[in-house]
PDB file of C-alpha atoms in Angstrom:
ATOM      1  CA  GLY A   1      12.406   6.875 -12.001  1.00 68.00           C
ATOM      2  CA  ALA A   2       9.638   4.547 -13.191  1.00 81.00           C
ATOM      3  CA  VAL A   3       6.073   6.060 -13.332  1.00 88.00           C
ATOM      4  CA  VAL A   4       2.687   4.937 -13.095  1.00 93.00           C
ATOM      5  CA  SER A   5      -0.192   6.807 -14.022  1.00 95.00           C
ATOM      6  CA  GLN A   6      -3.246   6.335 -12.695  1.00 97.00           C
ATOM      7  CA  HIS A   7      -6.878   7.814 -14.083  1.00 97.00           C
ATOM      8  CA  PRO A   8      -8.997   9.087 -12.504  1.00 97.00           C
ATOM      9  CA  SER A   9      -7.810  10.463  -9.199  1.00 96.00           C
ATOM     10  CA  ARG A  10     -11.459  10.795  -8.182  1.00 97.00           C
ATOM     11  CA  VAL A  11     -14.678   9.655  -9.414  1.00 97.00           C
ATOM     12  CA  ILE A  12     -18.160   9.945  -8.237  1.00 97.00           C
ATOM     13  CA  CYS A  13     -20.893   7.382  -9.944  1.00 96.00           C
ATOM     14  CA  LYS A  14     -24.489   6.169  -9.383  1.00 97.00           C
ATOM     15  CA  SER A  15     -24.995   3.075  -7.457  1.00 97.00           C
ATOM     16  CA  GLY A  16     -25.624   0.554 -10.465  1.00 97.00           C
ATOM     17  CA  THR A  17     -23.132   1.967 -12.825  1.00 97.00           C
ATOM     18  CA  SER A  18     -19.733   0.562 -13.800  1.00 97.00           C
ATOM     19  CA  VAL A  19     -16.524   2.695 -13.521  1.00 98.00           C
ATOM     20  CA  LYS A  20     -13.083   1.999 -15.140  1.00 98.00           C
ATOM     21  CA  ILE A  21      -9.527   2.710 -13.269  1.00 98.00           C
ATOM     22  CA  GLU A  22      -6.698   2.766 -15.790  1.00 97.00           C
ATOM     23  CA  CYS A  23      -2.807   2.530 -14.893  1.00 96.00           C
ATOM     24  CA  ARG A  24      -0.272   3.133 -17.440  1.00 95.00           C
ATOM     25  CA  SER A  25       3.595   2.490 -17.135  1.00 91.00           C
ATOM     26  CA  LEU A  26       4.757   5.631 -18.602  1.00 91.00           C
ATOM     27  CA  ASP A  27       8.578   4.826 -19.065  1.00 85.00           C
ATOM     28  CA  PHE A  28       8.824   1.080 -18.642  1.00 86.00           C
ATOM     29  CA  GLN A  29       6.800  -2.148 -19.514  1.00 88.00           C
ATOM     30  CA  ALA A  30       4.882  -3.873 -16.714  1.00 88.00           C
ATOM     31  CA  THR A  31       3.740  -7.482 -17.704  1.00 89.00           C
ATOM     32  CA  THR A  32       2.234  -7.673 -14.001  1.00 92.00           C
ATOM     33  CA  MET A  33      -0.121  -4.891 -12.158  1.00 94.00           C
ATOM     34  CA  PHE A  34      -1.188  -5.181  -8.718  1.00 95.00           C
ATOM     35  CA  TRP A  35      -4.404  -3.751  -7.422  1.00 97.00           C
ATOM     36  CA  TYR A  36      -5.203  -2.830  -3.723  1.00 97.00           C
ATOM     37  CA  ARG A  37      -7.918  -1.297  -2.045  1.00 97.00           C
ATOM     38  CA  GLN A  38      -7.853   0.800   0.887  1.00 96.00           C
ATOM     39  CA  PHE A  39     -10.478   1.795   3.061  1.00 93.00           C
ATOM     40  CA  PRO A  40     -10.085   4.787   5.495  1.00 88.00           C
ATOM     41  CA  LYS A  41      -7.414   4.918   7.845  1.00 83.00           C
ATOM     42  CA  GLN A  42      -6.603   1.103   7.034  1.00 90.00           C
ATOM     43  CA  SER A  43      -3.971  -0.762   5.181  1.00 93.00           C
ATOM     44  CA  LEU A  44      -3.641  -1.538   1.676  1.00 95.00           C
ATOM     45  CA  MET A  45      -5.352  -4.776   0.789  1.00 95.00           C
ATOM     46  CA  LEU A  46      -4.498  -6.523  -2.306  1.00 94.00           C
ATOM     47  CA  MET A  47      -7.357  -7.456  -4.521  1.00 96.00           C
ATOM     48  CA  ALA A  48      -5.844  -8.929  -7.503  1.00 95.00           C
ATOM     49  CA  THR A  49      -2.711  -9.414  -9.858  1.00 94.00           C
ATOM     50  CA  SER A  50      -3.170  -8.493 -13.539  1.00 94.00           C
ATOM     51  CA  ASN A  51      -0.952 -10.163 -16.206  1.00 91.00           C
ATOM     52  CA  GLU A  52       0.001  -9.271 -19.575  1.00 90.00           C
ATOM     53  CA  GLY A  53      -1.496 -12.134 -21.936  1.00 87.00           C
ATOM     54  CA  SER A  54      -3.195 -14.187 -19.394  1.00 89.00           C
ATOM     55  CA  LYS A  55      -6.167 -13.838 -16.911  1.00 92.00           C
ATOM     56  CA  ALA A  56      -5.652 -12.047 -13.495  1.00 94.00           C
ATOM     57  CA  THR A  57      -5.215 -13.786 -10.385  1.00 94.00           C
ATOM     58  CA  TYR A  58      -7.878 -12.619  -7.807  1.00 96.00           C
ATOM     59  CA  GLU A  59      -7.102 -12.826  -3.962  1.00 94.00           C
ATOM     60  CA  GLN A  60      -9.604 -15.107  -1.691  1.00 93.00           C
ATOM     61  CA  GLY A  61     -12.629 -13.237  -1.080  1.00 93.00           C
ATOM     62  CA  VAL A  62     -12.594 -10.872  -4.245  1.00 95.00           C
ATOM     63  CA  GLU A  63     -15.520 -11.124  -6.630  1.00 94.00           C
ATOM     64  CA  LYS A  64     -13.769 -11.760 -10.086  1.00 94.00           C
ATOM     65  CA  ASP A  65     -17.428 -11.049 -11.808  1.00 95.00           C
ATOM     66  CA  LYS A  66     -17.574  -7.183  -9.900  1.00 96.00           C
ATOM     67  CA  PHE A  67     -13.667  -6.409 -10.321  1.00 97.00           C
ATOM     68  CA  LEU A  68     -13.032  -7.068 -13.817  1.00 96.00           C
ATOM     69  CA  ILE A  69      -9.283  -6.709 -14.277  1.00 96.00           C
ATOM     70  CA  ASN A  70      -7.465  -6.452 -17.684  1.00 93.00           C
ATOM     71  CA  HIS A  71      -4.199  -6.139 -18.780  1.00 93.00           C
ATOM     72  CA  ALA A  72      -4.463  -4.841 -22.243  1.00 87.00           C
ATOM     73  CA  SER A  73      -0.985  -4.178 -22.915  1.00 91.00           C
ATOM     74  CA  LEU A  74       2.393  -4.128 -21.345  1.00 90.00           C
ATOM     75  CA  THR A  75       1.634  -0.482 -20.410  1.00 92.00           C
ATOM     76  CA  LEU A  76      -2.021  -0.664 -19.261  1.00 95.00           C
ATOM     77  CA  SER A  77      -3.654  -2.399 -16.590  1.00 96.00           C
ATOM     78  CA  THR A  78      -7.345  -1.181 -15.875  1.00 97.00           C
ATOM     79  CA  LEU A  79      -9.810  -2.276 -12.984  1.00 97.00           C
ATOM     80  CA  THR A  80     -13.385  -2.020 -13.623  1.00 97.00           C
ATOM     81  CA  VAL A  81     -15.961  -1.943 -10.892  1.00 98.00           C
ATOM     82  CA  THR A  82     -19.065  -2.928 -12.095  1.00 97.00           C
ATOM     83  CA  SER A  83     -22.661  -2.404 -10.836  1.00 97.00           C
ATOM     84  CA  ALA A  84     -21.023  -0.440  -8.324  1.00 97.00           C
ATOM     85  CA  HIS A  85     -22.729  -0.103  -4.738  1.00 96.00           C
ATOM     86  CA  PRO A  86     -21.886   2.248  -1.716  1.00 96.00           C
ATOM     87  CA  GLU A  87     -20.045  -0.307  -0.065  1.00 95.00           C
ATOM     88  CA  ASP A  88     -17.264  -0.255  -3.080  1.00 96.00           C
ATOM     89  CA  SER A  89     -16.441   3.156  -1.964  1.00 97.00           C
ATOM     90  CA  SER A  90     -13.020   3.031  -1.464  1.00 96.00           C
ATOM     91  CA  PHE A  91      -9.581   4.181  -2.542  1.00 97.00           C
ATOM     92  CA  TYR A  92      -8.115   2.032  -5.508  1.00 98.00           C
ATOM     93  CA  ILE A  93      -4.490   1.838  -6.130  1.00 97.00           C
ATOM     94  CA  CYS A  94      -2.393  -0.200  -8.627  1.00 96.00           C
ATOM     95  CA  SER A  95       1.670  -1.112  -8.332  1.00 95.00           C
ATOM     96  CA  ALA A  96       3.943  -2.368 -10.595  1.00 92.00           C
ATOM     97  CA  PRO A  97       6.498  -4.792  -9.419  1.00 86.00           C
ATOM     98  CA  PRO A  98       9.807  -3.841  -8.250  1.00 78.00           C
ATOM     99  CA  GLY A  99      12.119  -2.444 -10.938  1.00 72.00           C
ATOM    100  CA  THR A 100      15.294  -0.297 -10.072  1.00 64.00           C
ATOM    101  CA  TYR A 101      13.312   1.856  -7.798  1.00 63.00           C
ATOM    102  CA  GLY A 102      11.394  -0.761  -6.050  1.00 78.00           C
ATOM    103  CA  TYR A 103       7.495  -1.088  -6.076  1.00 87.00           C
ATOM    104  CA  THR A 104       5.903   1.891  -7.951  1.00 89.00           C
ATOM    105  CA  PHE A 105       2.489   2.951  -7.153  1.00 93.00           C
ATOM    106  CA  GLY A 106      -0.203   5.047  -9.058  1.00 94.00           C
ATOM    107  CA  SER A 107      -1.502   7.949  -7.170  1.00 94.00           C
ATOM    108  CA  GLY A 108      -4.609   6.090  -6.574  1.00 96.00           C
ATOM    109  CA  THR A 109      -8.429   6.630  -7.379  1.00 97.00           C
ATOM    110  CA  ARG A 110     -11.058   7.812  -4.994  1.00 97.00           C
ATOM    111  CA  LEU A 111     -14.194   6.064  -5.841  1.00 97.00           C
ATOM    112  CA  THR A 112     -17.427   7.212  -4.172  1.00 97.00           C
ATOM    113  CA  VAL A 113     -20.750   5.372  -5.193  1.00 97.00           C
ATOM    114  CA  VAL A 114     -23.724   7.055  -4.514  1.00 96.00           C
TER     115      VAL A 114
ATOM    116  CA  THR B   1      -5.044 -14.628  10.451  1.00 54.00           C
ATOM    117  CA  GLN B   2      -3.051 -11.193   9.728  1.00 64.00           C
ATOM    118  CA  LEU B   3       0.663 -12.025   8.593  1.00 83.00           C
ATOM    119  CA  LEU B   4       2.108  -8.903   9.594  1.00 92.00           C
ATOM    120  CA  GLU B   5       0.498  -7.192  12.882  1.00 93.00           C
ATOM    121  CA  GLN B   6       1.257  -3.550  13.628  1.00 96.00           C
ATOM    122  CA  SER B   7       0.931  -1.924  16.893  1.00 96.00           C
ATOM    123  CA  PRO B   8      -0.341   0.559  17.806  1.00 97.00           C
ATOM    124  CA  GLN B   9      -3.078   1.117  15.334  1.00 95.00           C
ATOM    125  CA  PHE B  10      -3.608   4.768  15.973  1.00 96.00           C
ATOM    126  CA  LEU B  11      -1.164   6.849  17.525  1.00 97.00           C
ATOM    127  CA  SER B  12      -1.905  10.762  18.539  1.00 97.00           C
ATOM    128  CA  ILE B  13       1.003  12.869  20.157  1.00 97.00           C
ATOM    129  CA  GLN B  14       2.279  16.219  20.490  1.00 97.00           C
ATOM    130  CA  GLU B  15       5.279  17.665  18.438  1.00 98.00           C
ATOM    131  CA  GLY B  16       8.525  16.848  20.119  1.00 97.00           C
ATOM    132  CA  GLU B  17       7.570  13.604  21.487  1.00 98.00           C
ATOM    133  CA  ASN B  18       9.544  10.262  20.619  1.00 98.00           C
ATOM    134  CA  LEU B  19       7.447   7.126  19.382  1.00 98.00           C
ATOM    135  CA  THR B  20       7.888   3.680  18.296  1.00 98.00           C
ATOM    136  CA  VAL B  21       5.772   1.679  15.839  1.00 98.00           C
ATOM    137  CA  TYR B  22       6.039  -2.184  15.951  1.00 97.00           C
ATOM    138  CA  CYS B  23       5.598  -4.617  13.171  1.00 97.00           C
ATOM    139  CA  ASN B  24       5.326  -8.377  14.281  1.00 95.00           C
ATOM    140  CA  SER B  25       5.015 -11.834  12.480  1.00 92.00           C
ATOM    141  CA  SER B  26       5.340 -15.508  13.552  1.00 89.00           C
ATOM    142  CA  SER B  27       7.060 -16.072  10.084  1.00 91.00           C
ATOM    143  CA  VAL B  28      10.674 -15.195   9.206  1.00 91.00           C
ATOM    144  CA  PHE B  29      11.301 -12.875   6.236  1.00 90.00           C
ATOM    145  CA  SER B  30      14.517 -12.355   4.079  1.00 89.00           C
ATOM    146  CA  SER B  31      13.442  -8.786   4.078  1.00 90.00           C
ATOM    147  CA  LEU B  32      11.194  -6.124   5.208  1.00 94.00           C
ATOM    148  CA  GLN B  33      10.114  -2.651   4.173  1.00 95.00           C
ATOM    149  CA  TRP B  34       8.324   0.406   5.740  1.00 97.00           C
ATOM    150  CA  TYR B  35       6.367   2.887   3.936  1.00 96.00           C
ATOM    151  CA  ARG B  36       4.767   6.154   4.495  1.00 96.00           C
ATOM    152  CA  GLN B  37       1.532   6.955   2.950  1.00 95.00           C
ATOM    153  CA  GLU B  38      -0.383  10.586   2.919  1.00 92.00           C
ATOM    154  CA  PRO B  39      -4.113  10.613   2.040  1.00 89.00           C
ATOM    155  CA  GLY B  40      -4.970  10.455  -1.353  1.00 89.00           C
ATOM    156  CA  GLU B  41      -1.616   9.398  -2.205  1.00 91.00           C
ATOM    157  CA  GLY B  42       0.423   6.085  -2.737  1.00 92.00           C
ATOM    158  CA  PRO B  43       2.872   4.617  -0.428  1.00 93.00           C
ATOM    159  CA  VAL B  44       6.475   5.893  -0.348  1.00 92.00           C
ATOM    160  CA  LEU B  45       9.290   3.415   0.618  1.00 92.00           C
ATOM    161  CA  LEU B  46      10.965   4.742   3.491  1.00 95.00           C
ATOM    162  CA  VAL B  47      13.666   1.784   4.010  1.00 94.00           C
ATOM    163  CA  THR B  48      14.109  -1.758   3.326  1.00 93.00           C
ATOM    164  CA  VAL B  49      15.688  -3.844   5.902  1.00 94.00           C
ATOM    165  CA  VAL B  50      17.219  -7.465   5.203  1.00 92.00           C
ATOM    166  CA  THR B  51      19.619  -8.442   7.643  1.00 92.00           C
ATOM    167  CA  GLY B  52      18.779  -9.748  11.282  1.00 93.00           C
ATOM    168  CA  GLY B  53      19.620  -6.904  13.696  1.00 94.00           C
ATOM    169  CA  GLU B  54      20.252  -4.252  11.446  1.00 95.00           C
ATOM    170  CA  VAL B  55      19.656  -0.878  12.059  1.00 97.00           C
ATOM    171  CA  LYS B  56      18.921   1.929   9.647  1.00 97.00           C
ATOM    172  CA  LYS B  57      18.509   5.561  10.428  1.00 97.00           C
ATOM    173  CA  LEU B  58      16.672   8.246   7.940  1.00 95.00           C
ATOM    174  CA  LYS B  59      17.003  11.511   9.400  1.00 96.00           C
ATOM    175  CA  ARG B  60      14.936  11.201  12.881  1.00 97.00           C
ATOM    176  CA  LEU B  61      13.689   7.580  11.812  1.00 98.00           C
ATOM    177  CA  THR B  62      15.341   4.898  12.999  1.00 98.00           C
ATOM    178  CA  PHE B  63      14.424   1.205  11.958  1.00 98.00           C
ATOM    179  CA  GLN B  64      15.529  -1.859  13.221  1.00 97.00           C
ATOM    180  CA  PHE B  65      15.247  -5.510  11.839  1.00 96.00           C
ATOM    181  CA  GLY B  66      14.786  -8.078  14.827  1.00 95.00           C
ATOM    182  CA  ASP B  67      17.565 -10.543  15.144  1.00 94.00           C
ATOM    183  CA  ALA B  68      15.566 -13.555  13.927  1.00 94.00           C
ATOM    184  CA  ARG B  69      13.728 -11.793  11.234  1.00 93.00           C
ATOM    185  CA  LYS B  70      10.427 -11.933  12.524  1.00 94.00           C
ATOM    186  CA  ASP B  71       9.608  -8.027  13.600  1.00 95.00           C
ATOM    187  CA  SER B  72      10.557  -4.669  12.791  1.00 97.00           C
ATOM    188  CA  SER B  73      10.403  -1.440  14.535  1.00 97.00           C
ATOM    189  CA  LEU B  74      10.165   2.347  13.597  1.00 98.00           C
ATOM    190  CA  HIS B  75      11.377   4.808  16.122  1.00 98.00           C
ATOM    191  CA  ILE B  76      10.874   8.578  15.431  1.00 98.00           C
ATOM    192  CA  THR B  77      12.858  11.085  17.393  1.00 98.00           C
ATOM    193  CA  ALA B  78      11.173  14.730  18.206  1.00 98.00           C
ATOM    194  CA  ALA B  79       8.404  14.232  15.903  1.00 98.00           C
ATOM    195  CA  GLN B  80       7.150  17.088  13.863  1.00 97.00           C
ATOM    196  CA  PRO B  81       3.581  17.532  12.312  1.00 96.00           C
ATOM    197  CA  GLY B  82       5.175  16.654   8.675  1.00 96.00           C
ATOM    198  CA  ASP B  83       5.523  13.274  10.014  1.00 97.00           C
ATOM    199  CA  THR B  84       1.566  12.684  10.102  1.00 96.00           C
ATOM    200  CA  GLY B  85       0.807   9.772   7.809  1.00 95.00           C
ATOM    201  CA  LEU B  86      -0.172   5.960   7.681  1.00 96.00           C
ATOM    202  CA  TYR B  87       3.255   3.841   8.244  1.00 97.00           C
ATOM    203  CA  LEU B  88       2.867   0.500   6.781  1.00 96.00           C
ATOM    204  CA  CYS B  89       5.399  -2.243   6.976  1.00 97.00           C
ATOM    205  CA  ALA B  90       5.283  -4.809   4.162  1.00 95.00           C
ATOM    206  CA  ILE B  91       6.851  -7.896   2.956  1.00 93.00           C
ATOM    207  CA  THR B  92       7.303  -9.285  -0.520  1.00 88.00           C
ATOM    208  CA  SER B  93       6.407 -13.038  -1.604  1.00 84.00           C
ATOM    209  CA  GLY B  94       7.628 -13.348  -4.992  1.00 81.00           C
ATOM    210  CA  SER B  95       6.671 -10.143  -6.385  1.00 82.00           C
ATOM    211  CA  ARG B  96       3.755  -9.750  -4.190  1.00 86.00           C
ATOM    212  CA  LEU B  97       4.027  -7.267  -1.795  1.00 90.00           C
ATOM    213  CA  THR B  98       1.857  -7.581   1.482  1.00 91.00           C
ATOM    214  CA  PHE B  99       1.316  -4.810   3.748  1.00 95.00           C
ATOM    215  CA  GLY B 100       0.791  -4.788   7.754  1.00 94.00           C
ATOM    216  CA  GLU B 101      -2.313  -3.702   9.350  1.00 93.00           C
ATOM    217  CA  GLY B 102      -0.698   0.179   9.317  1.00 95.00           C
ATOM    218  CA  THR B 103      -0.438   2.602  12.210  1.00 96.00           C
ATOM    219  CA  GLN B 104      -2.074   6.239  11.583  1.00 96.00           C
ATOM    220  CA  LEU B 105      -0.075   8.329  13.433  1.00 97.00           C
ATOM    221  CA  THR B 106      -0.972  12.216  14.298  1.00 97.00           C
ATOM    222  CA  VAL B 107       1.456  14.837  15.414  1.00 97.00           C
ATOM    223  CA  ASN B 108      -0.040  17.618  17.036  1.00 97.00           C
ATOM    224  CA  PRO B 109       1.638  21.098  16.666  1.00 96.00           C
TER     225      PRO B 109
END
């Protein structure tokens, strides 16, 4: 089945620094990638949709300048959390749109900002 | 306003008990999905229901789509500790997947 590889799985960074999270579609091409954020024991909230060759679409209330999303190629989408603060600590997960096997999720990234 | 409301939000039960999780909305959906997620992992699709009144079974899990396609339920029979996890209903709009609030289930041995 389709696989989305997400890295890193865990990252700890200092407040004020930036962190980049990558999602790669390994055996298929993804022109779109969805980025979610999940706080402990809560549901996944859609943050933005990256589109290969065009600007990302952000959900209401999501800061575009803080969460930079780039879809560099048909197999790579990245989320950069800029000037991270402790309140940005969360579980970030990407998902490719449904194919033969439905939505394909990355394994997630646990971000801790100290 | 949450598009999909799930209840209960948290549920802690003993092994062997039965439980039902509900997913409700005021909107009509063409289909609805149920996922299960374990800590530190992505959600895993359990089932997709499409037809109003449809019932699908997956071992000890029974999923039902409401007749009006506005709500759904997940019933687990004789719950086991391995059923512990976050259960999420979700609907699609275009290619976007929107999740419900989630039900955190803990099954104690």
